[in-house]
PDB file of C-alpha atoms and ligand atoms in Angstrom:
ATOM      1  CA  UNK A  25      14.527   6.522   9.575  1.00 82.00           C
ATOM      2  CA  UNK A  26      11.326   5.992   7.322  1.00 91.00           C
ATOM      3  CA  UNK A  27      12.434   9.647   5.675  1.00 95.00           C
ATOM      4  CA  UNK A  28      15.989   8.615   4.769  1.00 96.00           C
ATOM      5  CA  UNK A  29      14.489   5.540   3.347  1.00 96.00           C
ATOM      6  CA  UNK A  30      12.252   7.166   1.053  1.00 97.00           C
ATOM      7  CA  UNK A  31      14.477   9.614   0.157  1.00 97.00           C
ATOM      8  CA  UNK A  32      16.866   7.464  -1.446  1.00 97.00           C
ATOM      9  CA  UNK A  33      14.569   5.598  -3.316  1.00 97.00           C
ATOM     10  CA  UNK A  34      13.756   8.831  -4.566  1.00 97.00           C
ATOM     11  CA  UNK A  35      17.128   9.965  -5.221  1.00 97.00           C
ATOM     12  CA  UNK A  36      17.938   7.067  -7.117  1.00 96.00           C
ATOM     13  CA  UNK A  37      15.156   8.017  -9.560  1.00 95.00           C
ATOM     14  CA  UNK A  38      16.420  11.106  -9.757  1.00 96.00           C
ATOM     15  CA  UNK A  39      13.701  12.873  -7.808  1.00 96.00           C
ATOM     16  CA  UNK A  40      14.017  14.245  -4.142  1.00 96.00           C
ATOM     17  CA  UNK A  41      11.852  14.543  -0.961  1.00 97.00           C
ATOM     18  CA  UNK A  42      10.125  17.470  -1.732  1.00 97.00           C
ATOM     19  CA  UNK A  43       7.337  19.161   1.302  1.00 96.00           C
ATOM     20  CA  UNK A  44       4.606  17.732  -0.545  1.00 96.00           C
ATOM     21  CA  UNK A  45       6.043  14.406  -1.258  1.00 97.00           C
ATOM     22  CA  UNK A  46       6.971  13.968   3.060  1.00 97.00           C
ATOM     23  CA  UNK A  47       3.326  15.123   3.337  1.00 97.00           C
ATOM     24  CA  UNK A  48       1.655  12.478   1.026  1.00 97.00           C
ATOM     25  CA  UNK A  49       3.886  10.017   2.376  1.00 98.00           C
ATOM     26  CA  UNK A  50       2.993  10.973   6.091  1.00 97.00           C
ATOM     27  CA  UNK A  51      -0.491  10.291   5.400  1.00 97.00           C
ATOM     28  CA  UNK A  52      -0.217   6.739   4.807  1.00 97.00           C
ATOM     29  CA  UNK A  53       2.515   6.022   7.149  1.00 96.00           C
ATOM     30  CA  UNK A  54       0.892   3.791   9.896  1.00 92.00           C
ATOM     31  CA  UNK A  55      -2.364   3.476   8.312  1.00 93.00           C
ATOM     32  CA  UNK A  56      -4.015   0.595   6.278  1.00 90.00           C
ATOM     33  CA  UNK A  57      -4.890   0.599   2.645  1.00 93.00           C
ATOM     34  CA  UNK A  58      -7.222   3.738   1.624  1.00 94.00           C
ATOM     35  CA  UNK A  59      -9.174   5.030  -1.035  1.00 93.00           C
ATOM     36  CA  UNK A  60      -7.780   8.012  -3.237  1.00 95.00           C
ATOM     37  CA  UNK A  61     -11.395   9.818  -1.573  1.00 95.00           C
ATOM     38  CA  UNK A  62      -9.985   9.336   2.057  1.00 95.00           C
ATOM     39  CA  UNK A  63      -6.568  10.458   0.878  1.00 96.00           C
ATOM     40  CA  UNK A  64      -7.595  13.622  -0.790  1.00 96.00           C
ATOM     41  CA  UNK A  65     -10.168  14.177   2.251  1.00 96.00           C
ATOM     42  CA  UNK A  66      -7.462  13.773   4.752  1.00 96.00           C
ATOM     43  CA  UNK A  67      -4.874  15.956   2.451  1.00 95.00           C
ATOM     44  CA  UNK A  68      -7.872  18.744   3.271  1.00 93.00           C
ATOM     45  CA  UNK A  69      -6.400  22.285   1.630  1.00 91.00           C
ATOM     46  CA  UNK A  70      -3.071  21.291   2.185  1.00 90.00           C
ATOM     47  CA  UNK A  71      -2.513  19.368  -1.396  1.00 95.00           C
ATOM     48  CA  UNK A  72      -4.549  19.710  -4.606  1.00 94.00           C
ATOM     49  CA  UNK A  73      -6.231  16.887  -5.927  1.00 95.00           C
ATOM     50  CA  UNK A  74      -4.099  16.480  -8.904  1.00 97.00           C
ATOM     51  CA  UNK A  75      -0.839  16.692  -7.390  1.00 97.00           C
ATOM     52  CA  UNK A  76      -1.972  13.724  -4.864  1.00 97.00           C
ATOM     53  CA  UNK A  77      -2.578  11.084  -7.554  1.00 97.00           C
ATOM     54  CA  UNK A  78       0.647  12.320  -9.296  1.00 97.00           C
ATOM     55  CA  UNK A  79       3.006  11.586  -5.920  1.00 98.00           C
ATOM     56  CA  UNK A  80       1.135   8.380  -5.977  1.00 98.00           C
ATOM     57  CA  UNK A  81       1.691   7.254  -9.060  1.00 97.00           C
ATOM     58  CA  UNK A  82       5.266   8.314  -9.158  1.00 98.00           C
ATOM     59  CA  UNK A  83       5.239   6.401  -5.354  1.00 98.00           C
ATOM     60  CA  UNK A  84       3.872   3.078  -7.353  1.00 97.00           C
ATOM     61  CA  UNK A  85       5.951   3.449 -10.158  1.00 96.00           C
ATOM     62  CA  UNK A  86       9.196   3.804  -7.518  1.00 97.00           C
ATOM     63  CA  UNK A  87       7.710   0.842  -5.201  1.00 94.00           C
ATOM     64  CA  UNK A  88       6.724   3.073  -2.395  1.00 96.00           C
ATOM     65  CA  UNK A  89       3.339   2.109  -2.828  1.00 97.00           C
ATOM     66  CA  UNK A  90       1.161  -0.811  -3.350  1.00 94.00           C
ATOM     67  CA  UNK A  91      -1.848  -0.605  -5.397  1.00 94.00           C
ATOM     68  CA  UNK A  92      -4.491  -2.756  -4.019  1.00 92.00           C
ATOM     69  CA  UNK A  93      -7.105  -3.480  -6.678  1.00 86.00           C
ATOM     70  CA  UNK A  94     -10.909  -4.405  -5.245  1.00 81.00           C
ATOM     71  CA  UNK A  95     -13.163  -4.686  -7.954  1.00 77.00           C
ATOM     72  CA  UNK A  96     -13.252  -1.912 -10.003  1.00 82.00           C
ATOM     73  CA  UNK A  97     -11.396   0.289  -7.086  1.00 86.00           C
ATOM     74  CA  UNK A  98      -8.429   0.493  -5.639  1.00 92.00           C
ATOM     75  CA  UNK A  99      -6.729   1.585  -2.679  1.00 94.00           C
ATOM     76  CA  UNK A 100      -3.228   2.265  -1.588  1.00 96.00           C
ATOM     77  CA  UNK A 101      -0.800   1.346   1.216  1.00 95.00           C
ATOM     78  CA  UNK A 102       2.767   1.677   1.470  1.00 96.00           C
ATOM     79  CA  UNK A 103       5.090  -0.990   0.095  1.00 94.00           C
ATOM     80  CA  UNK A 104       6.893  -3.997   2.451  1.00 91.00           C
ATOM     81  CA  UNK A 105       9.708  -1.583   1.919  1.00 93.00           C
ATOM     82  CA  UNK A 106       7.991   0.427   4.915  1.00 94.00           C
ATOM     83  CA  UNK A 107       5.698  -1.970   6.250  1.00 91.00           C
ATOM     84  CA  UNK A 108       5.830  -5.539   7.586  1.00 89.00           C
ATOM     85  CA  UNK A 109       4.624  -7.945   5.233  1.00 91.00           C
ATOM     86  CA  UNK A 110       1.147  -8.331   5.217  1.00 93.00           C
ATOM     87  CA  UNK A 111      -2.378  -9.582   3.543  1.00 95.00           C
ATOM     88  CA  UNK A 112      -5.900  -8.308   3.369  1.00 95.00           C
ATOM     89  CA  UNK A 113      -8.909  -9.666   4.303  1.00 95.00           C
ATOM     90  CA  UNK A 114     -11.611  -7.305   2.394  1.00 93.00           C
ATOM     91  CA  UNK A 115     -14.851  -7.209   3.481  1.00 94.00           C
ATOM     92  CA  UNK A 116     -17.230  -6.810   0.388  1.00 91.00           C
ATOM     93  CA  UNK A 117     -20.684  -5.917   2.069  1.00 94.00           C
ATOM     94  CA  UNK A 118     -19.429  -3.114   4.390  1.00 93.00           C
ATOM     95  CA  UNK A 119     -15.884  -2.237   2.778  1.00 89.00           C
ATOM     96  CA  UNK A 120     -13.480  -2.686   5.665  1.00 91.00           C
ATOM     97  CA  UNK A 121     -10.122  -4.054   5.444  1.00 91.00           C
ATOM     98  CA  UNK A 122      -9.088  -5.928   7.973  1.00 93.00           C
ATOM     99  CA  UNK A 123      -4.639  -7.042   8.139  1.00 93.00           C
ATOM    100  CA  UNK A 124      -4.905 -11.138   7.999  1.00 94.00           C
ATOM    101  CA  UNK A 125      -3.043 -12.697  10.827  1.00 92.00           C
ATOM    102  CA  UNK A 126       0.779 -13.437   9.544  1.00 91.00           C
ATOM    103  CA  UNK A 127       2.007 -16.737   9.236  1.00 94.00           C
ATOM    104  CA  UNK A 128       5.575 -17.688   7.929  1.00 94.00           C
ATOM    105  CA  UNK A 129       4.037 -21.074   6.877  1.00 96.00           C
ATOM    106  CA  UNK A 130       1.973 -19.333   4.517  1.00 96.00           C
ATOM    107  CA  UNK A 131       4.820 -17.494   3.283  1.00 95.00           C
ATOM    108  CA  UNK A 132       6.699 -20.476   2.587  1.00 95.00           C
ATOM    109  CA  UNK A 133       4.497 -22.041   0.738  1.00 96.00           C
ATOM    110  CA  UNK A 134       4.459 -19.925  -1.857  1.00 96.00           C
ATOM    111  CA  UNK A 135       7.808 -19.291  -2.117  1.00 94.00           C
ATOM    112  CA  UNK A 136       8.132 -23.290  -2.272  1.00 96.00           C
ATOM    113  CA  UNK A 137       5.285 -23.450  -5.100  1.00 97.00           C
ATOM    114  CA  UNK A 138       6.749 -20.835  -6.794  1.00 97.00           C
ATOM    115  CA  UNK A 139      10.100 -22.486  -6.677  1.00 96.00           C
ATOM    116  CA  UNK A 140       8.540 -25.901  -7.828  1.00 97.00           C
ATOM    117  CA  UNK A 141       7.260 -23.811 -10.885  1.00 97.00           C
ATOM    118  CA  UNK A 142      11.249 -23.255 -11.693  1.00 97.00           C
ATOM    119  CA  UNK A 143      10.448 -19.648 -10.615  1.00 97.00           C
ATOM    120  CA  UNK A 144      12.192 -16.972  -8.968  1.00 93.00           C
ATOM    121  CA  UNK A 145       9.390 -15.297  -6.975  1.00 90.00           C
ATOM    122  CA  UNK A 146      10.215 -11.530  -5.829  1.00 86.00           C
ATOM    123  CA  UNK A 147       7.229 -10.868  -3.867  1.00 87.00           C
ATOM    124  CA  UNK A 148       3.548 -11.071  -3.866  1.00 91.00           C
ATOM    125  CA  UNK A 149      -0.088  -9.981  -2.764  1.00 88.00           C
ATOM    126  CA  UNK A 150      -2.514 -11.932  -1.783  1.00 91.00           C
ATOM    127  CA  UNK A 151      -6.018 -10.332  -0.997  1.00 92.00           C
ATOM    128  CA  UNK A 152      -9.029 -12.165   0.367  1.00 94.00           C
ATOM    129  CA  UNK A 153     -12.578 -11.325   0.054  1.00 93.00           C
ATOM    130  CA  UNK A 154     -15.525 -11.989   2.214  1.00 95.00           C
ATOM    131  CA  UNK A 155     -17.666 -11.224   4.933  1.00 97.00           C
ATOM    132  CA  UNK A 156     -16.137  -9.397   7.914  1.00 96.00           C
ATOM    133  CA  UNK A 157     -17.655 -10.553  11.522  1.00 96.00           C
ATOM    134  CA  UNK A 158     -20.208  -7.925  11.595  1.00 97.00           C
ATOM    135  CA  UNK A 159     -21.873  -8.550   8.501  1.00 97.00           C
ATOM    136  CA  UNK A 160     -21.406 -11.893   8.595  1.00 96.00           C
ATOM    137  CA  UNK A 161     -23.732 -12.027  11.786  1.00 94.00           C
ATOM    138  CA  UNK A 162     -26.089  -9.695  10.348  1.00 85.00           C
TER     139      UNK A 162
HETATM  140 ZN1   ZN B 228     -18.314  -5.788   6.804  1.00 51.71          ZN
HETATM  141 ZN1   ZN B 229       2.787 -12.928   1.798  1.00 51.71          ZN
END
């Protein structure tokens, strides 16, 4: 189902589902935001470097994927078109994301500030950073 999904956001852009493209896609279907590094390490032989931060960007550009900026970095994930709704909690000592807890309260709110602001809100991120338990005990 995820295939025929992406394939006609692609179509409508005038691309298609190419090998490579199902591949790229495959490796961050079910997984949580990663680096380009783990992306290209997991890709192994199978897709050069260059043509991985091409699909991306055309997958960003077409809403596929999100872009999570962390500083200076950034990692990617697959859009709410593929994935529940979610937020990060980032972890700045040790690097690990961790999926915050969803809460439709939260949700609402912001589409009820946003709304108070006489704007039409479309979607959002929201990414915390701090201390996961680990280092937080350490
Ligand atoms: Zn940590
Ligand atoms: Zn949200």
């Amino acid at each position: 189902m995820q295939y025929e999904t992406l394939k006609a956001i692609l179509k409508k852009n005038g691309s298609s589902l190419t090998h490579t493209r199902r591949y790229i896609f495959d490796l961050l279907w079910g997984q949580g935001p990663q680096s380009m590094a783990v992306l290209i390490s997991r890709a192994g032989d199978k897709v050069d470097r260059a043509t991985i931060y091409r699909t991306i960007e055309l997958f960003e550009r077409l809403g596929i994927v999100t872009r999570i900026n962390v500083g200076w970095k950034y990692r990617v994930e697959l859009s709410d078109v593929f994935t529940d709704h979610h937020h990060h909690l980032h972890c700045t000592n040790c690097g690990k994301v961790i999926d915050l807890p969803s809460n439709p309260m939260l949700e609402t709110m912001i589409d009820t500030l946003s709304a108070k602001a006489d704007f039409s809100p479309r979607g959002h991120t929201l990414e915390i950073f701090g201390l996961c338990p680990a280092c937080s005990r350490a």
